[in-house]
mmCIF file of C-alpha atoms (C1' of nucleotides) and ligand atoms in Angstrom:
data_model
loop_
_atom_site.group_PDB
_atom_site.id
_atom_site.type_symbol
_atom_site.label_atom_id
_atom_site.label_comp_id
_atom_site.label_asym_id
_atom_site.label_seq_id
_atom_site.Cartn_x
_atom_site.Cartn_y
_atom_site.Cartn_z
ATOM 1 C CA MET A 1 -11.761 -3.166 -53.379
ATOM 2 C CA THR A 2 -8.949 -2.170 -55.975
ATOM 3 C CA LYS A 3 -9.268 -3.819 -59.591
ATOM 4 C CA GLU A 4 -5.079 -5.072 -58.708
ATOM 5 C CA GLU A 5 -6.917 -6.877 -55.295
ATOM 6 C CA ASP A 6 -9.760 -8.388 -57.185
ATOM 7 C CA ILE A 7 -7.447 -9.628 -59.493
ATOM 8 C CA LEU A 8 -5.304 -10.802 -56.677
ATOM 9 C CA LYS A 9 -8.458 -12.360 -54.967
ATOM 10 C CA LYS A 10 -9.509 -14.514 -58.272
ATOM 11 C CA HIS A 11 -5.772 -15.983 -58.808
ATOM 12 C CA ILE A 12 -5.306 -16.530 -54.622
ATOM 13 C CA SER A 13 -8.834 -18.530 -54.810
ATOM 14 C CA LYS A 14 -8.480 -19.795 -58.476
ATOM 15 C CA HIS A 15 -5.261 -21.999 -56.791
ATOM 16 C CA ARG A 16 -6.805 -22.488 -53.292
ATOM 17 C CA LEU A 17 -4.317 -20.162 -51.865
ATOM 18 C CA LYS A 18 -5.523 -18.290 -48.922
ATOM 19 C CA VAL A 19 -6.013 -14.808 -48.587
ATOM 20 C CA THR A 20 -4.300 -12.859 -45.835
ATOM 21 C CA LYS A 21 -3.458 -9.715 -44.622
ATOM 22 C CA GLU A 22 0.086 -10.151 -45.795
ATOM 23 C CA ARG A 23 -0.373 -10.371 -49.265
ATOM 24 C CA TYR A 24 -2.711 -7.102 -49.014
ATOM 25 C CA ALA A 25 0.021 -5.152 -47.348
ATOM 26 C CA VAL A 26 2.405 -6.115 -49.695
ATOM 27 C CA LEU A 27 0.504 -5.373 -52.284
ATOM 28 C CA LYS A 28 -0.579 -1.763 -50.785
ATOM 29 C CA ALA A 29 2.697 -1.259 -50.773
ATOM 30 C CA PHE A 30 3.549 -1.898 -53.581
ATOM 31 C CA MET A 31 1.208 0.209 -55.107
ATOM 32 C CA ALA A 32 1.833 3.652 -53.301
ATOM 33 C CA LEU A 33 5.529 3.197 -54.328
ATOM 34 C CA GLU A 34 7.340 3.917 -57.390
ATOM 35 C CA ARG A 35 7.742 1.103 -60.214
ATOM 36 C CA HIS A 36 11.139 -0.729 -60.281
ATOM 37 C CA ILE A 37 11.728 -1.887 -56.884
ATOM 38 C CA THR A 38 13.422 -3.974 -55.430
ATOM 39 C CA ALA A 39 12.357 -6.915 -52.700
ATOM 40 C CA GLU A 40 15.260 -5.496 -50.267
ATOM 41 C CA GLU A 41 13.797 -2.082 -50.568
ATOM 42 C CA LEU A 42 10.159 -2.650 -50.800
ATOM 43 C CA TYR A 43 11.086 -4.204 -46.856
ATOM 44 C CA ARG A 44 12.542 -1.502 -45.397
ATOM 45 C CA HIS A 45 10.013 0.992 -46.874
ATOM 46 C CA MET A 46 6.544 -1.626 -44.836
ATOM 47 C CA LYS A 47 9.043 -2.174 -41.853
ATOM 48 C CA ASP A 48 9.496 1.895 -41.483
ATOM 49 C CA LYS A 49 5.968 1.849 -42.028
ATOM 50 C CA GLY A 50 5.061 0.001 -39.357
ATOM 51 C CA ALA A 51 3.944 -2.351 -41.981
ATOM 52 C CA SER A 52 6.355 -5.144 -41.343
ATOM 53 C CA VAL A 53 6.440 -8.423 -43.111
ATOM 54 C CA GLY A 54 9.461 -10.710 -42.759
ATOM 55 C CA LEU A 55 11.264 -10.431 -45.976
ATOM 56 C CA ALA A 56 10.770 -14.006 -47.425
ATOM 57 C CA THR A 57 7.310 -13.459 -47.291
ATOM 58 C CA ILE A 58 8.417 -10.370 -49.080
ATOM 59 C CA TYR A 59 9.730 -12.382 -51.865
ATOM 60 C CA ARG A 60 7.276 -15.285 -51.911
ATOM 61 C CA THR A 61 4.244 -12.052 -52.698
ATOM 62 C CA LEU A 62 6.072 -10.719 -55.331
ATOM 63 C CA ASN A 63 6.490 -13.823 -57.138
ATOM 64 C CA LEU A 64 2.731 -14.558 -56.496
ATOM 65 C CA PHE A 65 2.383 -11.237 -58.176
ATOM 66 C CA CYS A 66 3.965 -11.939 -61.403
ATOM 67 C CA GLU A 67 2.022 -15.877 -61.380
ATOM 68 C CA SER A 68 -1.771 -14.056 -61.095
ATOM 69 C CA GLY A 69 -0.584 -11.440 -63.528
ATOM 70 C CA LEU A 70 -0.287 -7.937 -61.643
ATOM 71 C CA ALA A 71 3.716 -7.760 -62.037
ATOM 72 C CA GLU A 72 6.831 -8.490 -63.956
ATOM 73 C CA GLN A 73 9.976 -8.983 -62.688
ATOM 74 C CA ARG A 74 13.228 -7.361 -64.468
ATOM 75 C CA GLN A 75 16.483 -7.982 -63.850
ATOM 76 C CA PHE A 76 18.682 -4.676 -65.104
ATOM 77 C CA GLY A 77 22.163 -6.466 -64.172
ATOM 78 C CA ASP A 78 22.665 -5.493 -60.634
ATOM 79 C CA GLY A 79 22.514 -8.248 -59.450
ATOM 80 C CA GLN A 80 18.529 -7.071 -57.507
ATOM 81 C CA ALA A 81 15.666 -8.279 -59.225
ATOM 82 C CA ARG A 82 12.655 -5.607 -59.628
ATOM 83 C CA TYR A 83 9.288 -5.586 -59.721
ATOM 84 C CA GLU A 84 6.954 -3.202 -61.400
ATOM 85 C CA LEU A 85 3.170 -3.325 -61.732
ATOM 86 C CA THR A 86 2.192 -4.187 -65.744
ATOM 87 C CA TYR A 87 -1.956 -4.985 -64.677
ATOM 88 C CA ASN A 88 -3.107 -2.298 -66.836
ATOM 89 C CA VAL A 89 -0.222 -0.788 -68.127
ATOM 90 C CA ASN A 90 1.082 -0.953 -71.900
ATOM 91 C CA HIS A 91 3.654 -3.116 -72.260
ATOM 92 C CA HIS A 92 7.698 -1.357 -72.783
ATOM 93 C CA ASP A 93 11.033 -1.641 -72.753
ATOM 94 C CA HIS A 94 13.863 0.315 -70.642
ATOM 95 C CA LEU A 95 16.730 2.774 -70.531
ATOM 96 C CA ILE A 96 18.855 2.611 -67.801
ATOM 97 C CA CYS A 97 20.965 4.466 -67.098
ATOM 98 C CA ARG A 98 24.858 3.279 -65.408
ATOM 99 C CA GLN A 99 25.558 6.402 -63.934
ATOM 100 C CA CYS A 100 22.286 7.920 -61.996
ATOM 101 C CA ASN A 101 20.241 4.491 -62.115
ATOM 102 C CA LYS A 102 17.144 6.528 -63.640
ATOM 103 C CA ILE A 103 14.928 3.965 -65.463
ATOM 104 C CA ILE A 104 13.207 5.427 -68.362
ATOM 105 C CA GLU A 105 10.149 3.912 -70.189
ATOM 106 C CA PHE A 106 9.692 3.604 -73.459
ATOM 107 C CA GLU A 107 7.198 1.776 -76.387
ATOM 108 C CA ASN A 108 8.192 1.111 -80.009
ATOM 109 C CA ARG A 109 5.594 -0.749 -81.795
ATOM 110 C CA GLU A 110 7.646 -0.625 -84.825
ATOM 111 C CA ILE A 111 10.396 -2.527 -83.123
ATOM 112 C CA GLU A 112 7.840 -5.370 -81.472
ATOM 113 C CA LYS A 113 6.579 -6.060 -84.983
ATOM 114 C CA LEU A 114 10.078 -6.650 -86.115
ATOM 115 C CA GLN A 115 11.353 -8.861 -82.862
ATOM 116 C CA GLU A 116 7.787 -11.087 -84.445
ATOM 117 C CA GLU A 117 8.706 -11.171 -87.925
ATOM 118 C CA VAL A 118 12.799 -12.520 -86.366
ATOM 119 C CA ALA A 119 10.679 -14.836 -84.354
ATOM 120 C CA LYS A 120 8.706 -15.844 -87.572
ATOM 121 C CA LYS A 121 11.015 -16.207 -89.855
ATOM 122 C CA HIS A 122 13.157 -18.771 -87.739
ATOM 123 C CA HIS A 123 9.267 -20.470 -86.755
ATOM 124 C CA PHE A 124 10.191 -19.195 -83.327
ATOM 125 C CA LYS A 125 7.140 -19.134 -80.838
ATOM 126 C CA ILE A 126 7.616 -16.148 -78.562
ATOM 127 C CA PHE A 127 6.773 -16.132 -75.127
ATOM 128 C CA SER A 128 8.275 -13.390 -73.726
ATOM 129 C CA HIS A 129 11.690 -10.707 -74.940
ATOM 130 C CA ARG A 130 13.444 -8.218 -73.018
ATOM 131 C CA LEU A 131 14.740 -5.532 -74.668
ATOM 132 C CA GLU A 132 17.005 -2.723 -72.405
ATOM 133 C CA LEU A 133 19.142 0.007 -73.950
ATOM 134 C CA TYR A 134 21.740 1.010 -71.163
ATOM 135 C CA GLY A 135 23.861 3.783 -71.150
ATOM 136 C CA THR A 136 23.669 7.694 -69.562
ATOM 137 C CA CYS A 137 20.751 9.673 -69.478
ATOM 138 C CA ALA A 138 20.401 13.488 -70.655
ATOM 139 C CA THR A 139 20.466 14.576 -66.981
ATOM 140 C CA CYS A 140 24.397 12.850 -66.718
ATOM 141 C CA THR A 141 25.530 14.301 -69.396
ATOM 142 C CA LYS A 142 24.630 17.452 -68.898
ATOM 143 C CA ASN A 143 26.136 16.829 -65.840
ATOM 144 C CA ASN A 144 28.709 15.821 -67.063
ATOM 145 C CA LYS A 145 30.416 18.731 -68.819
ATOM 146 C CA MET F 1 50.129 -16.697 -83.330
ATOM 147 C CA THR F 2 45.952 -16.111 -83.657
ATOM 148 C CA LYS F 3 44.731 -12.839 -83.402
ATOM 149 C CA GLU F 4 42.878 -13.461 -80.659
ATOM 150 C CA GLU F 5 45.794 -14.489 -78.678
ATOM 151 C CA ASP F 6 47.575 -11.174 -80.334
ATOM 152 C CA ILE F 7 44.746 -9.287 -78.860
ATOM 153 C CA LEU F 8 44.743 -11.094 -75.822
ATOM 154 C CA LYS F 9 48.452 -10.162 -75.595
ATOM 155 C CA LYS F 10 48.072 -6.200 -76.118
ATOM 156 C CA HIS F 11 45.578 -6.090 -73.292
ATOM 157 C CA ILE F 12 47.873 -7.355 -71.321
ATOM 158 C CA SER F 13 51.027 -5.725 -71.294
ATOM 159 C CA LYS F 14 49.351 -2.394 -72.070
ATOM 160 C CA HIS F 15 48.069 -2.830 -68.789
ATOM 161 C CA ARG F 16 51.706 -4.053 -67.109
ATOM 162 C CA LEU F 17 49.597 -7.983 -67.116
ATOM 163 C CA LYS F 18 51.411 -11.469 -67.371
ATOM 164 C CA VAL F 19 51.441 -13.829 -70.217
ATOM 165 C CA THR F 20 50.764 -16.855 -68.902
ATOM 166 C CA LYS F 21 50.003 -20.665 -69.580
ATOM 167 C CA GLU F 22 46.690 -20.344 -68.396
ATOM 168 C CA ARG F 23 45.966 -17.849 -69.593
ATOM 169 C CA TYR F 24 46.530 -18.860 -73.477
ATOM 170 C CA ALA F 25 45.779 -22.429 -71.973
ATOM 171 C CA VAL F 26 41.960 -20.762 -71.425
ATOM 172 C CA LEU F 27 41.949 -18.981 -74.595
ATOM 173 C CA LYS F 28 42.354 -22.254 -76.586
ATOM 174 C CA ALA F 29 39.846 -23.901 -75.045
ATOM 175 C CA PHE F 30 37.405 -20.783 -74.722
ATOM 176 C CA MET F 31 37.444 -20.968 -78.665
ATOM 177 C CA ALA F 32 37.418 -24.729 -79.401
ATOM 178 C CA LEU F 33 34.192 -24.501 -77.504
ATOM 179 C CA GLU F 34 31.229 -23.266 -78.794
ATOM 180 C CA ARG F 35 29.731 -20.058 -78.247
ATOM 181 C CA HIS F 36 27.184 -18.769 -75.128
ATOM 182 C CA ILE F 37 29.898 -21.110 -72.502
ATOM 183 C CA THR F 38 29.020 -21.254 -68.929
ATOM 184 C CA ALA F 39 32.535 -20.696 -66.676
ATOM 185 C CA GLU F 40 31.478 -23.811 -65.116
ATOM 186 C CA GLU F 41 31.285 -25.506 -68.656
ATOM 187 C CA LEU F 42 34.312 -23.704 -69.947
ATOM 188 C CA TYR F 43 36.247 -25.202 -65.999
ATOM 189 C CA ARG F 44 35.083 -28.970 -66.530
ATOM 190 C CA HIS F 45 35.456 -29.125 -70.174
ATOM 191 C CA MET F 46 39.264 -27.988 -69.635
ATOM 192 C CA LYS F 47 39.404 -30.449 -66.350
ATOM 193 C CA ASP F 48 38.709 -33.444 -68.463
ATOM 194 C CA LYS F 49 40.906 -32.949 -71.582
ATOM 195 C CA GLY F 50 43.541 -32.548 -68.632
ATOM 196 C CA ALA F 51 44.728 -28.866 -68.985
ATOM 197 C CA SER F 52 43.471 -28.150 -65.807
ATOM 198 C CA VAL F 53 42.847 -24.484 -64.494
ATOM 199 C CA GLY F 54 41.439 -23.150 -61.360
ATOM 200 C CA LEU F 55 37.932 -22.459 -61.619
ATOM 201 C CA ALA F 56 38.495 -19.016 -60.070
ATOM 202 C CA THR F 57 40.803 -18.447 -62.887
ATOM 203 C CA ILE F 58 38.517 -19.679 -65.778
ATOM 204 C CA TYR F 59 36.789 -16.698 -64.284
ATOM 205 C CA ARG F 60 39.141 -14.197 -64.292
ATOM 206 C CA THR F 61 40.565 -15.398 -67.693
ATOM 207 C CA LEU F 62 37.131 -14.775 -68.775
ATOM 208 C CA ASN F 63 36.759 -11.172 -67.345
ATOM 209 C CA LEU F 64 39.998 -10.317 -68.752
ATOM 210 C CA PHE F 65 38.889 -11.649 -72.486
ATOM 211 C CA CYS F 66 35.519 -9.357 -71.854
ATOM 212 C CA GLU F 67 37.938 -6.781 -70.912
ATOM 213 C CA SER F 68 39.965 -6.758 -73.509
ATOM 214 C CA GLY F 69 37.468 -6.309 -76.471
ATOM 215 C CA LEU F 70 37.851 -10.554 -77.177
ATOM 216 C CA ALA F 71 34.456 -11.587 -75.511
ATOM 217 C CA GLU F 72 31.173 -10.762 -74.126
ATOM 218 C CA GLN F 73 29.658 -11.940 -71.193
ATOM 219 C CA ARG F 74 25.606 -12.753 -71.839
ATOM 220 C CA GLN F 75 22.898 -12.866 -68.847
ATOM 221 C CA PHE F 76 19.672 -15.823 -69.960
ATOM 222 C CA GLY F 77 18.113 -15.372 -67.028
ATOM 223 C CA ASP F 78 18.946 -18.478 -65.965
ATOM 224 C CA GLY F 79 21.433 -17.982 -63.537
ATOM 225 C CA GLN F 80 24.634 -18.243 -64.661
ATOM 226 C CA ALA F 81 26.837 -15.812 -67.423
ATOM 227 C CA ARG F 82 27.890 -17.168 -70.497
ATOM 228 C CA TYR F 83 30.257 -16.254 -72.493
ATOM 229 C CA GLU F 84 31.109 -15.978 -76.049
ATOM 230 C CA LEU F 85 34.012 -14.452 -78.412
ATOM 231 C CA THR F 86 32.931 -11.669 -80.310
ATOM 232 C CA TYR F 87 36.288 -10.178 -81.778
ATOM 233 C CA ASN F 88 35.297 -10.412 -85.151
ATOM 234 C CA VAL F 89 31.414 -11.505 -85.097
ATOM 235 C CA ASN F 90 29.200 -9.246 -86.109
ATOM 236 C CA HIS F 91 26.626 -8.076 -83.795
ATOM 237 C CA HIS F 92 23.977 -9.844 -83.050
ATOM 238 C CA ASP F 93 20.779 -10.232 -80.694
ATOM 239 C CA HIS F 94 19.346 -13.995 -79.504
ATOM 240 C CA LEU F 95 16.157 -16.078 -79.625
ATOM 241 C CA ILE F 96 16.678 -18.540 -76.205
ATOM 242 C CA CYS F 97 14.484 -21.463 -76.241
ATOM 243 C CA ARG F 98 12.974 -22.299 -72.691
ATOM 244 C CA GLN F 99 12.325 -25.573 -73.359
ATOM 245 C CA CYS F 100 15.444 -26.912 -74.844
ATOM 246 C CA ASN F 101 18.105 -24.149 -74.089
ATOM 247 C CA LYS F 102 19.014 -23.795 -77.788
ATOM 248 C CA ILE F 103 20.401 -19.913 -78.374
ATOM 249 C CA ILE F 104 20.038 -18.671 -81.693
ATOM 250 C CA GLU F 105 21.597 -15.720 -82.826
ATOM 251 C CA PHE F 106 20.090 -12.580 -85.203
ATOM 252 C CA GLU F 107 21.174 -9.386 -86.260
ATOM 253 C CA ASN F 108 18.571 -6.660 -87.385
ATOM 254 C CA ARG F 109 19.625 -3.452 -88.772
ATOM 255 C CA GLU F 110 16.203 -2.145 -88.887
ATOM 256 C CA ILE F 111 15.696 -2.713 -85.272
ATOM 257 C CA GLU F 112 19.197 -1.651 -83.703
ATOM 258 C CA LYS F 113 18.355 1.348 -86.122
ATOM 259 C CA LEU F 114 15.242 2.077 -84.083
ATOM 260 C CA GLN F 115 16.977 1.782 -81.194
ATOM 261 C CA GLU F 116 18.992 4.858 -81.616
ATOM 262 C CA GLU F 117 16.072 7.034 -82.705
ATOM 263 C CA VAL F 118 14.133 5.881 -78.689
ATOM 264 C CA ALA F 119 17.736 7.163 -77.652
ATOM 265 C CA LYS F 120 18.369 9.967 -79.404
ATOM 266 C CA LYS F 121 14.574 10.679 -78.391
ATOM 267 C CA HIS F 122 15.677 10.917 -75.029
ATOM 268 C CA HIS F 123 18.988 12.637 -75.151
ATOM 269 C CA PHE F 124 20.219 9.104 -73.735
ATOM 270 C CA LYS F 125 24.049 8.255 -74.807
ATOM 271 C CA ILE F 126 23.475 4.177 -75.859
ATOM 272 C CA PHE F 127 27.232 2.126 -74.072
ATOM 273 C CA SER F 128 25.110 -0.959 -74.886
ATOM 274 C CA HIS F 129 22.057 -3.043 -74.818
ATOM 275 C CA ARG F 130 20.165 -5.932 -74.717
ATOM 276 C CA LEU F 131 17.600 -8.211 -77.339
ATOM 277 C CA GLU F 132 16.744 -11.159 -76.155
ATOM 278 C CA LEU F 133 13.488 -13.390 -77.434
ATOM 279 C CA TYR F 134 11.966 -15.891 -75.272
ATOM 280 C CA GLY F 135 10.302 -18.859 -76.004
ATOM 281 C CA THR F 136 9.458 -22.309 -78.215
ATOM 282 C CA CYS F 137 11.734 -23.301 -81.148
ATOM 283 C CA ALA F 138 10.622 -24.523 -83.847
ATOM 284 C CA THR F 139 12.350 -28.581 -83.157
ATOM 285 C CA CYS F 140 10.092 -27.821 -79.776
ATOM 286 C CA THR F 141 6.841 -26.912 -80.735
ATOM 287 C CA LYS F 142 7.364 -29.528 -83.662
ATOM 288 C CA ASN F 143 8.055 -32.497 -80.874
ATOM 289 C CA ASN F 144 5.555 -31.086 -78.884
ATOM 290 C CA LYS F 145 2.896 -31.856 -80.940
ATOM 291 C "C1'" DT J 1 70.180 -13.551 -61.984
ATOM 292 C "C1'" DC J 2 67.702 -10.903 -58.659
ATOM 293 C "C1'" DT J 3 63.622 -8.493 -57.599
ATOM 294 C "C1'" DA J 4 59.548 -6.444 -57.623
ATOM 295 C "C1'" DA J 5 55.039 -7.411 -59.249
ATOM 296 C "C1'" DA J 6 51.255 -9.870 -60.823
ATOM 297 C "C1'" DT J 7 48.967 -14.989 -60.926
ATOM 298 C "C1'" DT J 8 47.522 -19.639 -59.079
ATOM 299 C "C1'" DG J 9 44.599 -22.187 -56.906
ATOM 300 C "C1'" DA J 10 42.202 -24.160 -52.958
ATOM 301 C "C1'" DG J 11 38.977 -22.458 -49.948
ATOM 302 C "C1'" DA J 12 36.370 -18.668 -47.379
ATOM 303 C "C1'" DA J 13 33.401 -14.531 -48.147
ATOM 304 C "C1'" DT J 14 29.400 -12.782 -50.435
ATOM 305 C "C1'" DC J 15 25.090 -11.384 -51.094
ATOM 306 C "C1'" DA J 16 20.324 -12.261 -53.456
ATOM 307 C "C1'" DT J 17 17.026 -15.867 -53.358
ATOM 308 C "C1'" DT J 18 15.058 -19.819 -52.243
ATOM 309 C "C1'" DA J 19 14.049 -23.692 -49.042
ATOM 310 C "C1'" DT J 20 12.975 -25.612 -44.049
ATOM 311 C "C1'" DC J 21 10.285 -25.594 -40.189
ATOM 312 C "C1'" DA J 22 7.390 -24.923 -35.933
ATOM 313 C "C1'" DT J 23 3.670 -21.605 -34.528
ATOM 314 C "C1'" DA J 24 -0.321 -18.866 -36.438
ATOM 315 C "C1'" DA J 25 -4.171 -18.384 -39.610
ATOM 316 C "C1'" DT J 26 -7.549 -19.127 -42.669
ATOM 317 C "C1'" DC J 27 -11.116 -21.269 -44.941
ATOM 318 C "C1'" DA J 28 -14.360 -25.533 -45.544
ATOM 319 C "C1'" DA J 29 -18.129 -27.928 -43.276
ATOM 320 C "C1'" DT J 30 -20.192 -29.004 -39.964
ATOM 321 C "C1'" DA C 1 -18.601 -20.616 -34.103
ATOM 322 C "C1'" DT C 2 -15.588 -24.379 -33.081
ATOM 323 C "C1'" DT C 3 -13.052 -28.185 -35.528
ATOM 324 C "C1'" DG C 4 -9.717 -29.976 -38.827
ATOM 325 C "C1'" DA C 5 -7.418 -29.909 -42.938
ATOM 326 C "C1'" DT C 6 -4.833 -26.654 -45.579
ATOM 327 C "C1'" DT C 7 -2.054 -23.010 -46.189
ATOM 328 C "C1'" DA C 8 1.055 -19.009 -44.561
ATOM 329 C "C1'" DT C 9 4.298 -16.702 -41.956
ATOM 330 C "C1'" DG C 10 8.922 -15.525 -40.234
ATOM 331 C "C1'" DA C 11 13.219 -16.884 -38.610
ATOM 332 C "C1'" DT C 12 17.020 -18.731 -40.386
ATOM 333 C "C1'" DA C 13 19.514 -22.293 -42.789
ATOM 334 C "C1'" DA C 14 20.823 -23.216 -46.934
ATOM 335 C "C1'" DT C 15 22.405 -22.509 -51.512
ATOM 336 C "C1'" DG C 16 24.615 -20.788 -55.684
ATOM 337 C "C1'" DA C 17 27.141 -18.557 -58.533
ATOM 338 C "C1'" DT C 18 30.789 -15.028 -58.191
ATOM 339 C "C1'" DT C 19 34.704 -12.832 -56.239
ATOM 340 C "C1'" DC C 20 37.837 -12.211 -52.001
ATOM 341 C "C1'" DT C 21 41.684 -13.790 -49.550
ATOM 342 C "C1'" DC C 22 46.892 -15.240 -49.624
ATOM 343 C "C1'" DA C 23 50.489 -17.980 -49.526
ATOM 344 C "C1'" DA C 24 53.230 -19.859 -52.877
ATOM 345 C "C1'" DT C 25 53.962 -20.104 -57.507
ATOM 346 C "C1'" DT C 26 55.461 -17.462 -61.741
ATOM 347 C "C1'" DT C 27 56.706 -13.556 -65.012
ATOM 348 C "C1'" DA C 28 59.377 -10.033 -67.129
ATOM 349 C "C1'" DG C 29 62.599 -6.494 -67.171
ATOM 350 C "C1'" DA C 30 66.939 -4.761 -64.812
HETATM 351 MN MN1 MN G 201 9.038 -0.472 -66.789
HETATM 352 MN MN1 MN G 202 25.800 -15.262 -79.077
HETATM 353 ZN ZN1 ZN G 203 21.520 9.711 -65.324
HETATM 354 ZN ZN1 ZN G 204 13.877 -26.080 -78.056
#
DNA sequence: TCTAAATTGAGAATCATTATCATAATCAAT
DNA sequence: ATTGATTATGATAATGATTCTCAATTTAGA
């Protein structure tokens, strides 16, 4: 059993939910695919692979992952939520290329620290934050010439 | 004529659009109301004041303001777009209280500078960015005790 | 004033996500 | 293993914010 399966199972038993093959199938596919995936993308992928699960269940299960602390939902402004496994992944923010939709992750402790200072100055308790830089990636900039 | 009206007019003539009383009415109401307003809120407000304009026109006009550089659209994750006049307003980011929905603005040149460094490191050209800190404001924290 | 082009408003359409609900699966107690 | 209560699933309907459609109206330049 992977550590992720274990975390999911713990969350399930803690909340009197039930272990199902669908939940394992979604977790397996979710972990196999690349980060920042869409519910629809995950649905299509599983359908193509024969491990079909209803789209509503995909949504429900991705939300379950988020509640269990395995994953996080992102909104990059294209109208579709994206999900990524964040268990055992360092916190990071994103650069998003508006041209090719590439998503680049970065970590910057200095920025995080300054954010905390801003919050402290306003006596504000931060639960979460989002920092996204939108623009054109190196590859697209090169190709534009 | 206010400077904002002037900017709108210039944008209109530049794009061969037309000056209408509806556009002026929306601008006037938009400027009178507080920042980070919703299309629906603006619509209701104008309806109550007798300066009624169709909801579709509110959306169209707010988008026009964004295109003309007068305003910017924000997405704070509650499913509704919010708009704020940004002409002659310093760039800023936001603290959002999840409890009372208060929105606090802040400016931090250090963070902006670090963002530029991150982009440079990835040879990424930034067009825009969003930084939002979500949590509980000072007032709500006090009231929670 | 005349006319082409743009705008408006009411309602339909869109689209991602959630809700509904009948059926099926799970699980704890027996 | 069987039972029974509870939860999950999946097909589909519903939702809700925003955009689209289109006939009627308004604007702006000649
Ligand atoms: Mn990421
Ligand atoms: Mn603001
Ligand atoms: Zn790119
Ligand atoms: Zn608050």
